[in-house]
Short mmCIF file of C-alpha atoms and ligand atoms in Angstrom, two decimals:
data_model
loop_
_atom_site.label_atom_id
_atom_site.label_comp_id
_atom_site.label_asym_id
_atom_site.label_seq_id
_atom_site.Cartn_x
_atom_site.Cartn_y
_atom_site.Cartn_z
CA MET A 209 86.34 87.41 138.40
CA LYS A 210 86.61 91.08 137.40
CA VAL A 211 88.10 91.98 134.04
CA ARG A 212 88.78 95.43 132.59
CA LEU A 213 89.56 96.34 128.98
CA THR A 214 90.90 99.78 128.07
CA GLU A 215 92.01 100.86 124.59
CA LYS A 216 93.97 104.11 124.15
CA GLY A 217 95.34 106.09 121.22
CA GLY A 218 94.33 105.12 117.71
CA TRP A 219 93.02 107.32 114.93
CA THR A 220 90.37 109.07 117.05
CA ASN A 221 92.52 109.09 120.19
CA VAL A 222 89.29 108.34 122.06
CA ARG A 223 89.71 106.04 125.04
CA THR A 224 87.22 103.17 125.15
CA GLY A 225 86.74 100.47 127.75
CA CYS A 226 84.62 98.35 130.03
CA THR A 227 84.85 96.59 133.37
CA VAL A 228 82.94 93.35 133.83
CA ASP A 229 82.35 90.93 136.66
CA THR A 230 81.89 87.45 135.27
CA ALA A 231 79.37 86.81 138.06
CA ASN A 232 77.08 89.35 136.39
CA LEU A 233 77.51 88.14 132.81
CA PRO A 234 75.29 85.58 131.08
CA ALA A 235 76.66 82.15 132.03
CA GLU A 236 77.74 81.26 128.51
CA MET A 237 79.63 84.54 128.04
CA ALA A 238 81.22 84.30 131.49
CA GLN A 239 82.46 80.80 130.73
CA ALA A 240 83.80 81.83 127.34
CA LEU A 241 85.68 84.77 128.89
CA GLU A 242 87.15 82.68 131.69
CA ASP A 243 88.21 80.01 129.20
CA ALA A 244 89.76 82.62 126.90
CA LEU A 245 91.71 84.15 129.80
CA ALA A 246 92.88 80.73 130.96
CA HIS A 247 94.25 79.80 127.55
CA ALA A 248 95.71 83.16 126.54
CA HIS A 249 99.33 84.28 126.96
CA ILE A 250 98.75 87.98 127.40
CA PHE A 251 100.84 88.76 130.48
CA GLY A 252 104.52 89.55 130.25
CA LYS A 253 106.45 91.66 127.81
CA HIS A 254 105.26 91.96 124.23
CA ALA A 255 107.11 93.38 121.27
CA ASP A 256 105.42 96.41 119.75
CA HIS A 257 104.63 96.40 116.05
CA PRO A 258 107.39 98.73 114.84
CA ASN A 259 105.71 99.76 111.61
CA ALA A 260 102.11 100.10 112.77
CA ARG A 261 100.61 103.61 112.80
CA ASP A 262 97.39 104.55 114.62
CA ALA A 263 97.18 101.15 116.32
CA ARG A 264 95.73 101.44 119.83
CA THR A 265 97.35 100.27 123.02
CA VAL A 266 95.25 97.51 124.58
CA ASP A 267 95.24 97.09 128.35
CA ILE A 268 93.57 94.02 129.85
CA GLU A 269 93.42 93.91 133.65
CA VAL A 270 92.24 90.91 135.62
CA LYS A 271 91.54 90.91 139.33
CA TYR A 272 92.93 87.87 141.09
CA GLY A 273 91.98 88.02 144.77
CA ASP A 274 92.67 91.60 145.82
CA CYS A 275 95.25 92.29 143.11
CA TRP A 276 94.81 93.56 139.58
CA LYS A 277 97.22 92.10 137.02
CA ARG A 278 97.68 94.06 133.80
CA ALA A 279 98.60 93.02 130.26
CA SER A 280 99.47 95.72 127.72
CA PHE A 281 100.11 95.34 123.99
CA SER A 282 99.47 96.86 120.55
CA GLU A 283 96.28 95.93 118.75
CA ALA A 284 98.47 95.42 115.68
CA ALA A 285 100.54 92.77 117.47
CA LEU A 286 98.11 90.68 119.47
CA PRO A 287 99.66 88.08 121.77
CA GLU A 288 98.43 84.53 121.60
CA GLY A 289 94.84 84.17 122.72
CA ALA A 290 94.11 87.90 122.95
CA SER A 291 91.73 87.84 119.97
CA GLU A 292 89.20 85.69 121.80
CA ILE A 293 89.20 88.00 124.83
CA LEU A 294 88.81 91.13 122.70
CA GLN A 295 85.97 89.66 120.67
CA ILE A 296 84.05 89.07 123.90
CA LEU A 297 84.82 92.35 125.67
CA ARG A 298 84.79 94.94 122.86
CA PRO A 299 80.99 94.79 122.39
CA LEU A 300 80.67 95.85 126.04
CA CYS A 301 82.90 98.92 125.69
CA GLU A 302 81.96 102.59 125.70
CA PRO A 303 83.98 105.75 125.18
CA ILE A 304 85.60 107.04 128.34
CA PRO A 305 86.23 110.79 128.65
CA ALA A 306 89.95 111.45 128.95
CA PRO A 307 91.19 113.57 131.82
CA ARG A 308 91.19 117.23 130.83
CA HIS A 309 94.50 118.52 129.51
CA ARG A 310 95.83 122.03 129.65
CA MET B 117 113.54 136.35 93.38
CA VAL B 118 115.46 135.01 96.35
CA THR B 119 116.99 131.55 95.93
CA ILE B 120 117.48 129.17 98.80
CA GLY B 121 121.20 129.79 98.52
CA GLU B 122 120.77 133.53 98.76
CA PHE B 123 118.34 133.09 101.60
CA GLY B 124 120.82 130.95 103.47
CA ARG B 125 123.52 133.53 102.89
CA ARG B 126 121.34 136.29 104.31
CA SER B 127 120.21 134.35 107.33
CA GLY B 128 123.65 132.96 108.07
CA PHE B 129 123.23 129.22 107.58
CA LEU B 130 121.01 126.35 106.52
CA PRO B 131 120.65 123.36 108.82
CA PRO B 132 123.24 120.83 107.64
CA TYR B 133 120.83 117.93 107.26
CA ILE B 134 118.73 120.02 104.89
CA VAL B 135 121.86 121.02 102.95
CA ARG B 136 122.67 117.33 102.61
CA ARG B 137 119.15 116.51 101.49
CA LEU B 138 119.23 119.27 98.93
CA HIS B 139 122.67 118.13 97.78
CA GLU B 140 121.50 114.55 97.40
CA SER B 141 118.45 115.57 95.43
CA GLU B 142 118.18 114.36 91.89
CA ASN B 143 116.80 117.75 90.94
CA ALA B 144 119.53 119.76 89.23
CA SER B 145 118.44 123.17 90.48
CA LEU B 146 118.13 121.89 94.03
CA HIS B 147 121.56 120.29 93.71
CA ASN B 148 123.13 123.58 92.69
CA ILE B 149 121.44 125.46 95.49
CA ALA B 150 122.74 122.94 97.99
CA PHE B 151 126.26 123.20 96.62
CA ASP B 152 126.13 126.95 96.83
CA THR B 153 124.93 126.83 100.42
CA ARG B 154 127.34 124.13 101.55
CA GLU B 155 130.27 126.38 100.73
CA LEU B 156 128.85 128.94 103.11
CA ASP B 157 128.46 126.66 106.04
CA SER B 158 131.92 125.09 105.94
CA GLY B 159 130.72 122.11 107.86
CA ALA B 160 130.52 124.09 111.08
CA ARG B 161 127.13 122.76 111.99
CA MET B 162 127.48 119.10 111.08
CA ALA B 163 126.71 117.78 114.54
CA ARG B 164 123.50 116.02 113.65
CA GLU B 165 123.40 112.52 112.34
CA VAL B 166 122.24 112.48 108.75
CA ARG B 167 120.65 109.34 107.48
CA PRO B 168 120.77 108.25 103.84
CA ALA B 169 118.36 110.19 101.69
CA ARG B 170 115.09 108.47 101.05
CA ILE B 171 113.98 110.99 98.52
CA MET B 172 112.17 109.15 95.81
CA GLY B 173 112.48 110.44 92.27
CA ARG B 174 110.38 113.54 91.73
CA ALA B 175 110.15 113.02 87.98
CA ALA B 176 106.69 111.94 86.87
CA MET B 177 106.40 108.15 86.75
CA PRO B 178 104.48 106.56 83.91
CA SER B 179 101.11 105.88 85.48
CA VAL B 180 100.21 102.28 86.16
CA GLY B 181 96.92 103.35 87.73
CA PRO B 182 95.73 102.41 91.18
CA GLN B 183 96.27 98.82 92.25
CA ARG B 184 93.50 98.47 94.84
CA LYS B 185 92.49 95.32 96.65
CA VAL B 186 89.89 95.18 99.41
CA TYR B 187 89.61 92.12 101.63
CA ASP B 188 86.75 91.30 103.99
CA LEU B 189 87.62 89.88 107.41
CA ALA B 190 83.93 89.31 108.19
CA GLY B 191 84.36 90.17 111.87
CA ASN B 192 87.55 88.17 112.42
CA LEU B 193 90.77 89.69 113.75
CA ASP B 194 93.01 87.33 111.86
CA PRO B 195 94.50 86.16 109.65
CA LEU B 196 95.05 89.30 107.60
CA PRO B 197 94.19 90.22 104.93
CA GLY B 198 90.99 88.11 104.81
CA THR B 199 88.97 87.14 101.77
CA LEU B 200 89.40 89.17 98.58
CA SER B 201 86.17 91.04 97.94
CA ARG B 202 87.06 93.75 95.40
CA SER B 203 89.95 94.32 93.06
CA GLU B 204 90.73 96.72 90.26
CA LYS B 205 89.22 94.67 87.47
CA GLY B 206 86.55 92.97 89.55
CA GLN B 207 82.86 93.74 89.87
CA PRO B 208 81.41 95.79 92.74
CA SER B 209 81.03 93.60 95.79
CA GLY B 210 77.71 94.90 97.00
CA VAL B 211 79.25 95.27 100.47
CA GLU B 212 79.10 98.91 101.55
CA VAL B 213 82.28 99.02 103.64
CA VAL B 214 84.23 97.22 100.90
CA GLU B 215 83.11 99.74 98.29
CA GLU B 216 83.85 102.68 100.58
CA ALA B 217 87.41 101.49 101.15
CA PHE B 218 87.83 100.94 97.40
CA GLU B 219 86.41 104.35 96.46
CA HIS B 220 88.37 106.33 99.06
CA SER B 221 91.62 104.58 98.15
CA GLY B 222 91.03 105.59 94.55
CA ILE B 223 90.43 109.25 95.40
CA THR B 224 93.57 109.29 97.55
CA TYR B 225 95.62 107.60 94.83
CA ASN B 226 94.41 110.17 92.28
CA PHE B 227 95.29 113.07 94.55
CA PHE B 228 98.85 111.87 95.06
CA LYS B 229 99.22 111.11 91.36
CA LYS B 230 97.62 114.20 89.86
CA VAL B 231 98.51 116.84 92.43
CA LEU B 232 101.80 115.66 93.92
CA LYS B 233 103.05 113.51 91.00
CA ARG B 234 103.54 110.52 93.25
CA GLU B 235 102.70 107.00 92.08
CA SER B 236 101.17 105.41 95.21
CA VAL B 237 102.91 105.21 98.58
CA ASP B 238 106.31 104.14 97.25
CA ASN B 239 106.21 106.16 94.00
CA ALA B 240 106.42 102.84 92.18
CA GLY B 241 102.81 101.70 92.16
CA HIS B 242 102.64 99.87 95.51
CA PRO B 243 99.23 98.11 95.76
CA LEU B 244 96.74 99.82 98.06
CA ILE B 245 95.47 96.95 100.18
CA SER B 246 92.62 97.32 102.66
CA SER B 247 91.06 94.86 105.08
CA VAL B 248 87.58 95.79 106.30
CA ASN B 249 85.22 94.42 108.96
CA TYR B 250 88.21 93.89 111.25
CA GLY B 251 86.94 92.16 114.39
CA VAL B 252 83.72 93.03 116.18
CA HIS B 253 82.98 96.52 117.52
CA VAL B 254 86.43 97.78 116.56
CA ALA B 255 86.47 101.59 116.71
CA ASN B 256 89.67 102.27 114.83
CA ALA B 257 91.59 102.14 111.56
CA PHE B 258 95.34 101.70 111.27
CA TRP B 259 98.24 101.20 108.87
CA ASN B 260 100.18 98.04 109.72
CA GLY B 261 103.26 98.86 107.66
CA VAL B 262 101.91 97.17 104.57
CA GLN B 263 98.19 97.82 104.34
CA MET B 264 95.15 99.55 105.85
CA VAL B 265 92.94 97.84 108.42
CA TYR B 266 89.44 99.16 109.16
CA GLY B 267 87.10 98.39 112.03
CA SER B 268 83.36 98.74 111.53
CA GLY B 269 82.65 100.40 114.88
CA ASP B 270 79.73 99.42 117.07
CA GLY B 271 77.05 101.23 115.06
CA HIS B 272 76.14 103.36 118.08
CA TYR B 273 79.15 105.40 119.14
CA PHE B 274 81.25 104.65 116.09
CA LEU B 275 80.32 103.90 112.48
CA PRO B 276 82.54 101.97 110.05
CA PHE B 277 85.86 103.75 109.64
CA THR B 278 85.69 103.16 105.89
CA LYS B 279 83.08 105.96 105.75
CA SER B 280 85.68 108.68 106.03
CA LEU B 281 87.76 109.75 103.04
CA GLY B 282 89.96 111.65 105.48
CA ILE B 283 90.73 108.52 107.49
CA CYS B 284 91.62 106.54 104.36
CA ALA B 285 93.79 109.43 103.12
CA HIS B 286 95.45 109.66 106.55
CA GLU B 287 96.36 105.95 106.59
CA ILE B 288 97.72 105.95 103.05
CA SER B 289 99.79 109.02 103.97
CA HIS B 290 101.42 106.97 106.72
CA GLY B 291 102.52 104.69 103.89
CA VAL B 292 103.98 107.65 102.00
CA ILE B 293 105.99 108.73 105.05
CA SER B 294 107.21 105.16 105.63
CA PHE B 295 108.70 105.14 102.11
CA THR B 296 110.25 108.61 102.37
CA THR B 297 111.53 110.30 105.54
CA ASN B 298 110.11 107.57 107.79
CA LEU B 299 109.60 109.98 110.70
CA ALA B 300 110.11 108.06 113.95
CA TYR B 301 106.79 107.36 115.65
CA SER B 302 107.33 108.97 119.03
CA GLU B 303 107.56 112.40 120.64
CA GLN B 304 107.93 115.35 118.22
CA SER B 305 108.85 113.34 115.12
CA GLY B 306 105.85 111.10 115.80
CA ALA B 307 103.58 114.12 116.15
CA LEU B 308 104.97 115.38 112.83
CA ASN B 309 104.25 111.98 111.28
CA GLU B 310 100.65 112.23 112.52
CA SER B 311 100.38 115.85 111.45
CA PHE B 312 101.57 115.14 107.91
CA CYS B 313 98.82 112.53 107.58
CA ASP B 314 96.18 114.96 108.89
CA VAL B 315 97.45 117.66 106.53
CA MET B 316 97.18 115.30 103.58
CA ALA B 317 93.73 114.16 104.80
CA VAL B 318 92.27 117.68 104.90
CA SER B 319 93.98 118.50 101.60
CA ILE B 320 92.49 115.46 99.89
CA GLU B 321 89.02 116.19 101.32
CA GLN B 322 89.21 119.81 100.15
CA TRP B 323 90.51 118.77 96.72
CA HIS B 324 87.73 116.22 96.35
CA LEU B 325 85.07 118.72 97.42
CA LYS B 326 86.69 121.59 95.48
CA GLN B 327 86.74 123.76 98.60
CA ASN B 328 89.19 126.60 99.08
CA ALA B 329 91.06 127.17 102.33
CA ALA B 330 88.68 129.86 103.51
CA ASP B 331 85.49 127.87 102.96
CA ALA B 332 86.63 124.40 104.02
CA ASN B 333 85.70 122.48 107.14
CA TRP B 334 89.02 121.74 108.78
CA ALA B 335 87.79 119.00 111.13
CA LEU B 336 88.41 115.30 110.57
CA GLY B 337 86.46 112.15 111.28
CA ARG B 338 82.88 113.40 111.64
CA GLU B 339 81.68 110.63 109.28
CA VAL B 340 82.52 107.90 111.80
CA ALA B 341 80.82 109.52 114.82
CA GLY B 342 77.72 107.43 115.51
CA PRO B 343 74.36 108.61 116.84
CA GLY B 344 75.41 107.82 120.41
CA LEU B 345 77.96 110.64 120.27
CA GLY B 346 75.42 113.18 119.07
CA GLN B 347 76.49 115.99 116.77
CA ILE B 348 80.23 116.51 116.77
CA ASP B 349 82.17 118.30 114.08
CA GLY B 350 84.98 115.75 114.12
CA PHE B 351 87.54 114.19 116.43
CA ARG B 352 90.07 116.94 115.82
CA THR B 353 90.31 120.16 113.90
CA LEU B 354 93.22 122.10 112.46
CA THR B 355 91.61 125.41 113.41
CA ALA B 356 92.15 127.15 116.75
CA ALA B 357 88.86 125.71 118.05
CA LYS B 358 88.28 122.56 120.10
CA ALA B 359 86.59 119.81 118.09
CA PHE B 360 84.46 119.01 121.16
CA GLU B 361 84.25 120.36 124.69
CA GLU B 362 82.97 118.77 127.90
CA HIS B 363 81.34 116.03 125.85
CA VAL B 364 79.71 113.41 128.06
CA PHE B 365 81.62 110.54 126.37
CA LEU B 366 84.63 112.29 124.89
CA GLY B 367 85.50 114.98 127.41
CA THR B 368 87.34 117.91 125.85
CA ASP B 369 89.48 117.77 122.72
CA PRO B 370 93.01 117.56 124.17
CA GLN B 371 94.96 118.89 121.18
CA PRO B 372 97.14 121.94 121.91
CA LYS B 373 97.50 124.61 119.24
CA HIS B 374 100.66 126.15 120.68
CA LEU B 375 103.94 124.73 121.91
CA ASP B 376 103.11 126.01 125.40
CA GLY B 377 100.47 123.27 125.59
CA TYR B 378 102.80 120.42 124.50
CA ASP B 379 101.76 117.27 126.34
CA THR B 380 104.69 115.31 127.81
CA THR B 381 102.61 112.17 128.33
CA SER B 382 104.17 108.76 127.73
CA ASP B 383 100.84 107.42 126.42
CA ASP B 384 100.34 106.94 122.69
CA HIS B 385 104.06 107.05 121.82
CA GLY B 386 104.51 110.35 123.59
CA GLY B 387 101.17 111.87 122.69
CA VAL B 388 101.56 111.70 118.91
CA HIS B 389 97.81 112.15 118.34
CA VAL B 390 97.65 115.04 120.82
CA ASN B 391 100.76 117.07 120.02
CA SER B 392 100.10 116.86 116.28
CA GLY B 393 97.65 119.70 117.01
CA ILE B 394 100.60 122.12 117.08
CA PRO B 395 102.00 121.49 113.56
CA ASN B 396 98.43 120.96 112.31
CA HIS B 397 97.51 124.45 113.39
CA ALA B 398 100.67 125.89 111.81
CA PHE B 399 99.53 124.37 108.51
CA TYR B 400 96.05 125.85 108.94
CA LEU B 401 97.44 129.32 109.64
CA ALA B 402 99.81 129.11 106.67
CA ALA B 403 97.02 127.92 104.39
CA GLN B 404 94.75 130.77 105.44
CA GLU B 405 97.48 133.30 104.80
CA LEU B 406 98.41 131.83 101.42
CA GLY B 407 94.72 131.68 100.46
CA GLY B 408 93.21 129.91 97.49
CA ASN B 409 93.24 126.12 97.28
CA VAL B 410 95.54 124.32 99.72
CA TRP B 411 96.51 121.71 97.16
CA GLU B 412 97.99 124.42 94.93
CA ARG B 413 99.99 126.22 97.62
CA ALA B 414 100.46 125.03 101.21
CA THR B 415 100.07 121.28 100.56
CA PRO B 416 102.88 120.89 97.96
CA ILE B 417 105.17 122.84 100.31
CA TRP B 418 104.39 120.55 103.25
CA PHE B 419 104.72 117.49 101.02
CA GLU B 420 108.12 118.56 99.74
CA ALA B 421 109.40 119.28 103.24
CA PHE B 422 107.97 116.24 105.04
CA THR B 423 108.83 113.66 102.39
CA GLY B 424 112.10 115.12 101.19
CA LEU B 425 113.86 117.36 103.65
CA LEU B 426 113.28 116.06 107.18
CA ASN B 427 115.37 113.62 109.15
CA GLN B 428 113.78 110.57 110.78
CA ASP B 429 114.07 112.22 114.20
CA ALA B 430 112.97 115.68 113.10
CA SER B 431 111.73 118.23 115.61
CA PHE B 432 109.06 120.87 115.23
CA VAL B 433 111.82 123.43 114.60
CA ASP B 434 113.17 121.25 111.79
CA ALA B 435 109.69 121.09 110.25
CA ALA B 436 109.33 124.88 110.46
CA THR B 437 112.71 125.28 108.80
CA ALA B 438 112.07 122.68 106.10
CA THR B 439 108.64 124.04 105.14
CA THR B 440 110.03 127.58 104.96
CA LEU B 441 112.83 126.37 102.68
CA ALA B 442 110.44 124.31 100.57
CA ALA B 443 108.31 127.42 100.05
CA LYS B 444 111.40 129.26 98.81
CA ARG B 445 112.17 126.43 96.43
CA LEU B 446 108.69 125.78 95.07
CA PHE B 447 107.47 129.37 95.00
CA SER B 448 110.62 131.35 94.34
CA GLY B 449 108.55 134.06 92.66
CA GLU B 450 106.40 134.50 95.76
CA PRO B 451 108.75 135.29 98.66
CA SER B 452 105.76 136.21 100.81
CA TYR B 453 104.87 132.49 100.99
CA ALA B 454 107.99 131.59 102.95
CA THR B 455 107.44 134.54 105.24
CA ALA B 456 103.82 133.48 105.83
CA ILE B 457 104.92 129.95 106.69
CA ALA B 458 107.62 131.08 109.11
CA ASP B 459 105.04 133.39 110.70
CA ALA B 460 102.52 130.53 111.01
CA TRP B 461 105.05 128.39 112.87
CA ARG B 462 106.02 131.33 115.07
CA ALA B 463 102.34 131.78 115.96
CA VAL B 464 102.26 128.23 117.37
CA GLY B 465 105.48 128.83 119.30
CA VAL B 466 107.98 127.29 116.87
CA GLN B 467 110.77 129.37 115.37
CA SER B 468 112.13 128.46 111.94
CA GLU B 469 115.95 128.39 111.77
CA VAL B 470 115.96 130.30 108.50
ZN1 LIG C 205 97.95 108.37 112.04
#
């Protein structure tokens, strides 16, 4: 299973992220990630946190078969089960250069 | 000396929402100026929606002192706020990130109290609550509407966000805006919200370091750049320069310094952290022209305009107009200040309406 985490915005406005294939992760971490994804309710529409400032937008994409499915939410309003996924994936993230603007 | 009323008469009009704000002010001289100006305008420009004034009393509050509390989440993401680690009357915790959050909150509180006569974010002594060690490898800090939340970074690319006075000052300033004009967090008003917090952040850093506008470093966030990012001056700067260019991990600083470069992205609430570069640079240009210490000249003008005169959905033009008017009001004996501010906005492509 392939999983991608991307976080955008926030105080630095630096994009960070990682893409992992559970087949290449240590078995214990792969199992924990698959379990966390199975139990989480991250897909679907999530209310933003109306009063949060500088909170990043979190995108979690999971590849099922040939299709990527994306969940998107504010880090200040985590949907149920998102914490466990983030705690596993964030240590694998690096900054990603943003596309050049004008 | 040119009063705001006289200025409005010469230039033809004052924007109606600013007339209303002036009229609603508890300050007697402001009230009279507004009344004078309102007669001129005859309600001809009352198209905009005007929300109830959120101007907090400008009279000095009796000081209750800072009410700081720092909680430690110990790497958890919830539940906020975590375990209390340091409070106003407590002993030092011995935890570096806890003490940094405590110290920087105190400096920020003192700046608002001593320089801008504001008693915490709500002008009524609202506690300054911080939660540190938020999650693992979290490279961010945010204001959640009630309190500050700090990640500790990954130690390689990002260091703990508590290390930066500017970041703490920025987050507390979001609290100040939420209790005053409550600028909507999207598009131009969102970029103004971000810009106000950056303006207060550089002002508080310069005040703390006793640096004047000419000598100061106008970049923000360098303290949280870890060794993996190499030497960077900050994540953004209010000067005309790019904070970083063609950086292997960061790319090129995307902030425009002129309205021509306004980014129409839908990301990040309409690019609030990108387009804030435009009003940020207007503040920098104004501060350079006014000279001296920002906290004695440009900063009080920006504070007055952004917390007292703007509407929730203010545009860059509204901010240019409000800061120009605030300069007239606060520095009536120095008419060149208002001119310098209008010129600074014009230089970034924004024309004041007065
Ligand atoms: Zn902000």
